[in-house]
Amino acid sequence: MNVPQREVIQESIRNLYFHVCMWFSMMILFTVSVVNAVKYLRNNDLTYDILSRQYAVVGIVFGILGYSTGMIWASFTWADPNNPASASFASIAKDPKLIGAAIALLIYFAYLVLRDSIEDIDKKARISSVYNIFAFALLFPSIWIIPRILESLHPGGQGNPALNPQDIDARMRMVFYPAVVGWTLLGVWIVSLKVRMKKLKEKTFYR
Amino acid sequence: MIKRFFLSIFLISCSYALLAQSFGDNMRGNGKIYVVVAVLVTIFIGIILYLIRLDRKITKLEKETKINH
């Protein structure tokens, strides 16, 4: 299928179906995770806690994949061997969008560390649910607000990255939206496997 | 184990980023389509490694439940 021709990214615009979908899936999975955290705090049902934790973990995996693919994409588009100011990956890695995404992911890493450092099951569930809400709240400034305010090489400074009509057109949208749904469903499937395993584990543990 | 997983994914993409200059000619040729290939391979390896890790955990759990019965 034909894609719009853009100056720097050329055919690599097709990474939209992979790199951008990773981040979209991550956001959706984190949102489901925080919803389950709130549900746990309201009902005190440990099932929601398991769901919340597994959604967060798979969200982190997608985030890491999004970051890694972004590194590859950037090193062949933003990095320009003929321009000394941006010749290497190191010179472009200080972009505010990269740092914002790194902060967001580190906050979620801390969620796992915090969670696994508490022995008591109820205390663990309650503290990590509260921390999950905090981590989700920090997603807003770190990946949605600050990168839009500061000047960045990453597209989307003036609007939504990847949804801007200057970046993509109807032909790409036709693939992009189903791709987002598909990747997210892949994540949900992995989550469901992990949840089933976790429940089985707890059953054998309490027997 | 999870650390090793994170590390491997990160190192794969690091190597791409660092080697960008040496095999940059191929990656930048043909309208940079090989960048898409590299991205796709990274995601594929990442998800497969993650699923293998999950498989190992389930195998461990199966063994544990066999001992209990």
Coordinates of C-alpha atoms in Angstrom, one line a residue:
Chain A
M1 CA 0.0 0.0 0.0
N2 CA 1.3 3.5 -0.8
V3 CA 2.3 5.8 2.0
P4 CA 2.6 9.6 2.0
Q5 CA 6.2 10.6 1.0
R6 CA 7.9 12.6 3.7
E7 CA 11.4 14.1 3.5
V8 CA 13.4 12.6 6.3
I9 CA 11.6 9.4 7.3
Q10 CA 10.8 8.3 3.7
E11 CA 9.6 4.7 3.7
S12 CA 10.3 4.3 7.4
I13 CA 7.0 6.1 8.0
R14 CA 5.6 2.5 8.1
N15 CA 7.1 2.3 11.6
L16 CA 3.9 4.1 12.6
Y17 CA 2.2 0.7 12.7
F18 CA 4.8 -0.6 15.2
H19 CA 6.6 2.1 17.2
V20 CA 3.5 4.3 17.7
C21 CA 1.2 1.3 18.3
M22 CA 3.6 0.2 21.1
W23 CA 3.1 3.5 22.9
F24 CA -0.7 3.5 22.3
S25 CA -1.0 0.0 23.7
M26 CA 1.1 1.0 26.7
M27 CA -1.2 3.9 27.4
I28 CA -4.3 1.8 27.1
L29 CA -2.8 -1.0 29.3
F30 CA -1.7 1.5 32.0
T31 CA -5.2 3.0 31.9
V32 CA -6.8 -0.4 32.5
S33 CA -4.2 -1.0 35.2
V34 CA -5.2 2.2 37.1
V35 CA -8.9 1.5 36.7
N36 CA -8.3 -1.9 38.4
A37 CA -6.2 -0.3 41.1
V38 CA -9.2 2.0 41.9
K39 CA -11.5 -0.9 41.8
Y40 CA -9.3 -2.7 44.3
L41 CA -9.3 0.2 46.7
R42 CA -13.1 0.4 46.5
N43 CA -13.9 -3.3 46.8
N44 CA -10.8 -4.8 48.6
D45 CA -11.0 -7.7 46.2
L46 CA -7.5 -9.1 45.5
T47 CA -8.5 -10.2 42.0
Y48 CA -8.4 -6.6 40.9
D49 CA -5.0 -6.2 42.4
I50 CA -3.7 -9.1 40.4
L51 CA -5.2 -7.6 37.2
S52 CA -3.8 -4.2 38.0
R53 CA -0.3 -5.5 38.5
Q54 CA -0.3 -7.7 35.4
Y55 CA -1.6 -4.9 33.2
A56 CA 1.1 -2.6 34.5
V57 CA 3.8 -5.2 33.8
V58 CA 2.7 -5.8 30.2
G59 CA 2.3 -2.1 29.7
I60 CA 6.0 -1.7 30.8
V61 CA 7.1 -4.4 28.3
F62 CA 5.3 -2.5 25.5
G63 CA 6.9 0.7 26.8
I64 CA 10.3 -0.8 26.6
L65 CA 9.7 -2.1 23.1
G66 CA 8.4 1.3 22.1
Y67 CA 11.5 2.9 23.5
S68 CA 13.9 0.4 21.8
T69 CA 12.2 0.8 18.5
G70 CA 12.2 4.6 18.9
M71 CA 16.0 4.4 19.4
I72 CA 16.5 2.5 16.2
W73 CA 14.2 4.7 14.2
A74 CA 15.7 7.9 15.6
S75 CA 19.3 6.8 14.9
F76 CA 18.5 6.6 11.2
T77 CA 16.3 9.6 10.8
W78 CA 17.2 12.3 13.4
A79 CA 20.8 11.3 13.5
D80 CA 22.5 12.6 10.4
P81 CA 26.2 11.6 9.7
N82 CA 26.7 14.7 7.6
N83 CA 25.6 17.0 10.3
P84 CA 28.1 17.2 13.2
A85 CA 25.5 18.6 15.6
S86 CA 23.4 15.4 15.4
A87 CA 25.8 12.8 14.1
S88 CA 25.4 10.2 16.8
F89 CA 22.7 8.8 18.9
A90 CA 24.1 10.5 22.0
S91 CA 23.6 13.9 20.6
I92 CA 19.9 13.4 19.9
A93 CA 19.2 11.4 23.1
K94 CA 18.6 14.6 25.1
D95 CA 15.3 15.2 23.4
P96 CA 12.6 16.1 25.9
K97 CA 10.2 13.5 24.6
L98 CA 12.8 10.7 25.2
I99 CA 13.5 12.0 28.7
G100 CA 9.8 12.3 29.5
A101 CA 9.2 8.7 28.3
A102 CA 12.2 7.5 30.3
I103 CA 10.9 9.2 33.5
A104 CA 7.4 7.6 33.0
L105 CA 8.9 4.2 32.5
L106 CA 11.2 4.6 35.5
I107 CA 8.2 5.5 37.7
Y108 CA 6.5 2.3 36.6
F109 CA 9.7 0.3 37.3
A110 CA 9.6 1.8 40.8
Y111 CA 6.0 0.5 41.1
L112 CA 7.3 -3.1 40.6
V113 CA 10.2 -2.6 43.1
L114 CA 7.8 -1.1 45.7
R115 CA 5.3 -3.9 45.2
D116 CA 7.7 -6.8 45.5
S117 CA 9.4 -5.3 48.5
I118 CA 6.3 -5.6 50.7
E119 CA 5.6 -9.0 52.3
D120 CA 2.1 -8.6 53.6
I121 CA -0.4 -9.3 50.9
D122 CA -3.1 -6.8 51.8
K123 CA -0.6 -4.0 52.6
K124 CA 1.2 -4.8 49.3
A125 CA -2.1 -4.5 47.3
R126 CA -3.2 -1.3 49.0
I127 CA 0.1 0.6 48.8
S128 CA 0.8 -0.5 45.2
S129 CA -2.7 0.5 44.2
V130 CA -2.2 4.0 45.6
Y131 CA 1.2 4.2 44.0
N132 CA -0.3 3.0 40.7
I133 CA -2.7 6.0 40.7
F134 CA 0.3 8.3 41.5
A135 CA 2.3 6.8 38.6
F136 CA -0.6 7.2 36.2
A137 CA -1.0 10.8 37.2
L138 CA 2.7 11.4 36.5
L139 CA 2.2 10.0 33.0
F140 CA 0.3 13.2 32.1
P141 CA 3.1 15.7 32.6
S142 CA 5.9 13.4 31.6
I143 CA 4.6 12.0 28.3
W144 CA 1.7 14.3 27.3
I145 CA 2.3 17.8 28.6
I146 CA 6.0 18.6 28.9
P147 CA 7.1 17.1 25.5
R148 CA 4.4 19.3 23.8
I149 CA 5.7 22.5 25.5
L150 CA 9.4 22.0 24.9
E151 CA 10.9 22.0 21.4
S152 CA 11.5 18.5 20.2
L153 CA 12.7 16.6 17.1
H154 CA 9.9 14.2 17.7
P155 CA 6.7 14.9 15.7
G156 CA 3.6 16.0 17.6
G157 CA 4.8 19.2 19.2
Q158 CA 1.9 21.1 17.8
G159 CA -0.8 18.5 18.3
N160 CA -1.1 14.8 18.7
P161 CA 1.9 12.8 17.6
A162 CA 1.0 10.5 14.6
L163 CA -2.6 11.7 14.4
N164 CA -1.6 15.0 12.7
P165 CA -2.9 15.2 9.1
Q166 CA 0.5 16.6 8.1
D167 CA 2.2 13.4 9.2
I168 CA -0.2 10.7 8.0
D169 CA -3.3 10.4 5.7
A170 CA -6.4 8.3 5.4
R171 CA -4.5 5.4 3.7
M172 CA -2.3 5.0 6.8
R173 CA -5.1 5.5 9.2
M174 CA -6.8 2.5 7.7
V175 CA -3.9 0.3 8.8
F176 CA -2.9 2.3 11.9
Y177 CA -6.2 2.1 13.9
P178 CA -6.7 -1.7 13.5
A179 CA -3.0 -2.1 14.3
V180 CA -3.4 -0.2 17.6
V181 CA -6.4 -2.5 18.4
G182 CA -4.4 -5.6 17.4
W183 CA -1.3 -4.8 19.5
T184 CA -3.5 -3.9 22.4
L185 CA -5.3 -7.2 22.2
L186 CA -2.0 -9.0 22.0
G187 CA -1.1 -7.3 25.3
V188 CA -4.5 -8.2 26.8
W189 CA -3.9 -11.8 25.8
I190 CA -0.5 -11.9 27.5
V191 CA -2.1 -10.3 30.6
S192 CA -4.8 -12.9 30.7
L193 CA -2.2 -15.7 30.6
K194 CA -0.3 -14.1 33.4
V195 CA -3.4 -13.5 35.5
R196 CA -4.5 -17.2 35.1
M197 CA -1.0 -18.3 36.1
K198 CA -0.9 -16.0 39.1
K199 CA -4.3 -17.2 40.3
L200 CA -3.2 -20.8 40.0
K201 CA 0.0 -19.9 41.9
E202 CA -2.0 -18.4 44.8
K203 CA -4.3 -21.4 44.9
T204 CA -1.4 -23.8 45.3
F205 CA 0.2 -21.4 47.8
Y206 CA -2.8 -21.3 50.2
R207 CA -3.6 -25.0 50.0
Chain B
M1 CA 15.3 -13.2 34.8
I2 CA 13.2 -10.1 34.2
K3 CA 16.4 -8.0 34.4
R4 CA 18.0 -10.2 31.8
F5 CA 15.0 -9.7 29.5
F6 CA 15.0 -5.9 29.9
L7 CA 18.8 -5.9 29.4
S8 CA 18.7 -8.0 26.2
I9 CA 16.1 -5.9 24.5
F10 CA 17.9 -2.7 25.5
L11 CA 21.2 -4.0 24.3
I12 CA 19.8 -5.1 21.0
S13 CA 18.5 -1.6 20.3
C14 CA 21.7 -0.1 21.7
S15 CA 23.8 -2.0 19.2
Y16 CA 21.6 -0.8 16.4
A17 CA 22.0 2.8 17.6
L18 CA 25.8 2.5 18.1
L19 CA 26.4 0.7 14.8
A20 CA 24.2 3.2 13.0
Q21 CA 27.3 4.7 11.3
S22 CA 28.9 1.5 10.2
F23 CA 26.0 -0.1 8.5
G24 CA 24.2 3.2 8.0
D25 CA 24.5 3.0 4.2
N26 CA 22.3 0.0 3.9
M27 CA 19.8 1.2 6.5
R28 CA 19.6 4.6 4.9
G29 CA 19.3 3.2 1.4
N30 CA 16.1 2.0 -0.3
G31 CA 14.0 4.7 1.3
K32 CA 15.1 3.5 4.8
I33 CA 12.8 0.5 4.6
Y34 CA 15.3 -1.6 6.5
V35 CA 14.7 0.6 9.6
V36 CA 11.1 -0.8 9.6
V37 CA 12.6 -4.3 9.3
A38 CA 14.9 -3.7 12.3
V39 CA 12.0 -2.3 14.3
L40 CA 9.8 -5.3 13.5
V41 CA 12.6 -7.7 14.4
T42 CA 13.1 -6.0 17.7
I43 CA 9.5 -6.2 18.6
F44 CA 9.3 -9.8 17.5
I45 CA 12.3 -10.8 19.5
G46 CA 11.0 -8.9 22.5
I47 CA 7.6 -10.5 22.6
I48 CA 9.0 -14.0 21.9
L49 CA 11.5 -13.7 24.7
Y50 CA 8.8 -12.4 27.0
L51 CA 6.5 -15.4 26.1
I52 CA 9.4 -17.9 26.6
R53 CA 9.9 -16.4 30.1
L54 CA 6.2 -16.9 30.8
D55 CA 6.4 -20.4 29.5
R56 CA 9.3 -21.2 31.9
K57 CA 7.3 -19.8 34.8
I58 CA 4.3 -22.0 33.9
T59 CA 6.5 -25.1 33.6
K60 CA 7.9 -24.4 37.1
L61 CA 4.4 -24.0 38.5
E62 CA 3.3 -27.3 36.9
K63 CA 6.3 -29.1 38.5
E64 CA 5.4 -27.5 41.9
T65 CA 1.8 -28.6 41.7
K66 CA 2.8 -32.1 40.8
I67 CA 4.9 -32.4 43.9
N68 CA 2.1 -31.1 46.1
H69 CA -0.4 -33.8 44.9

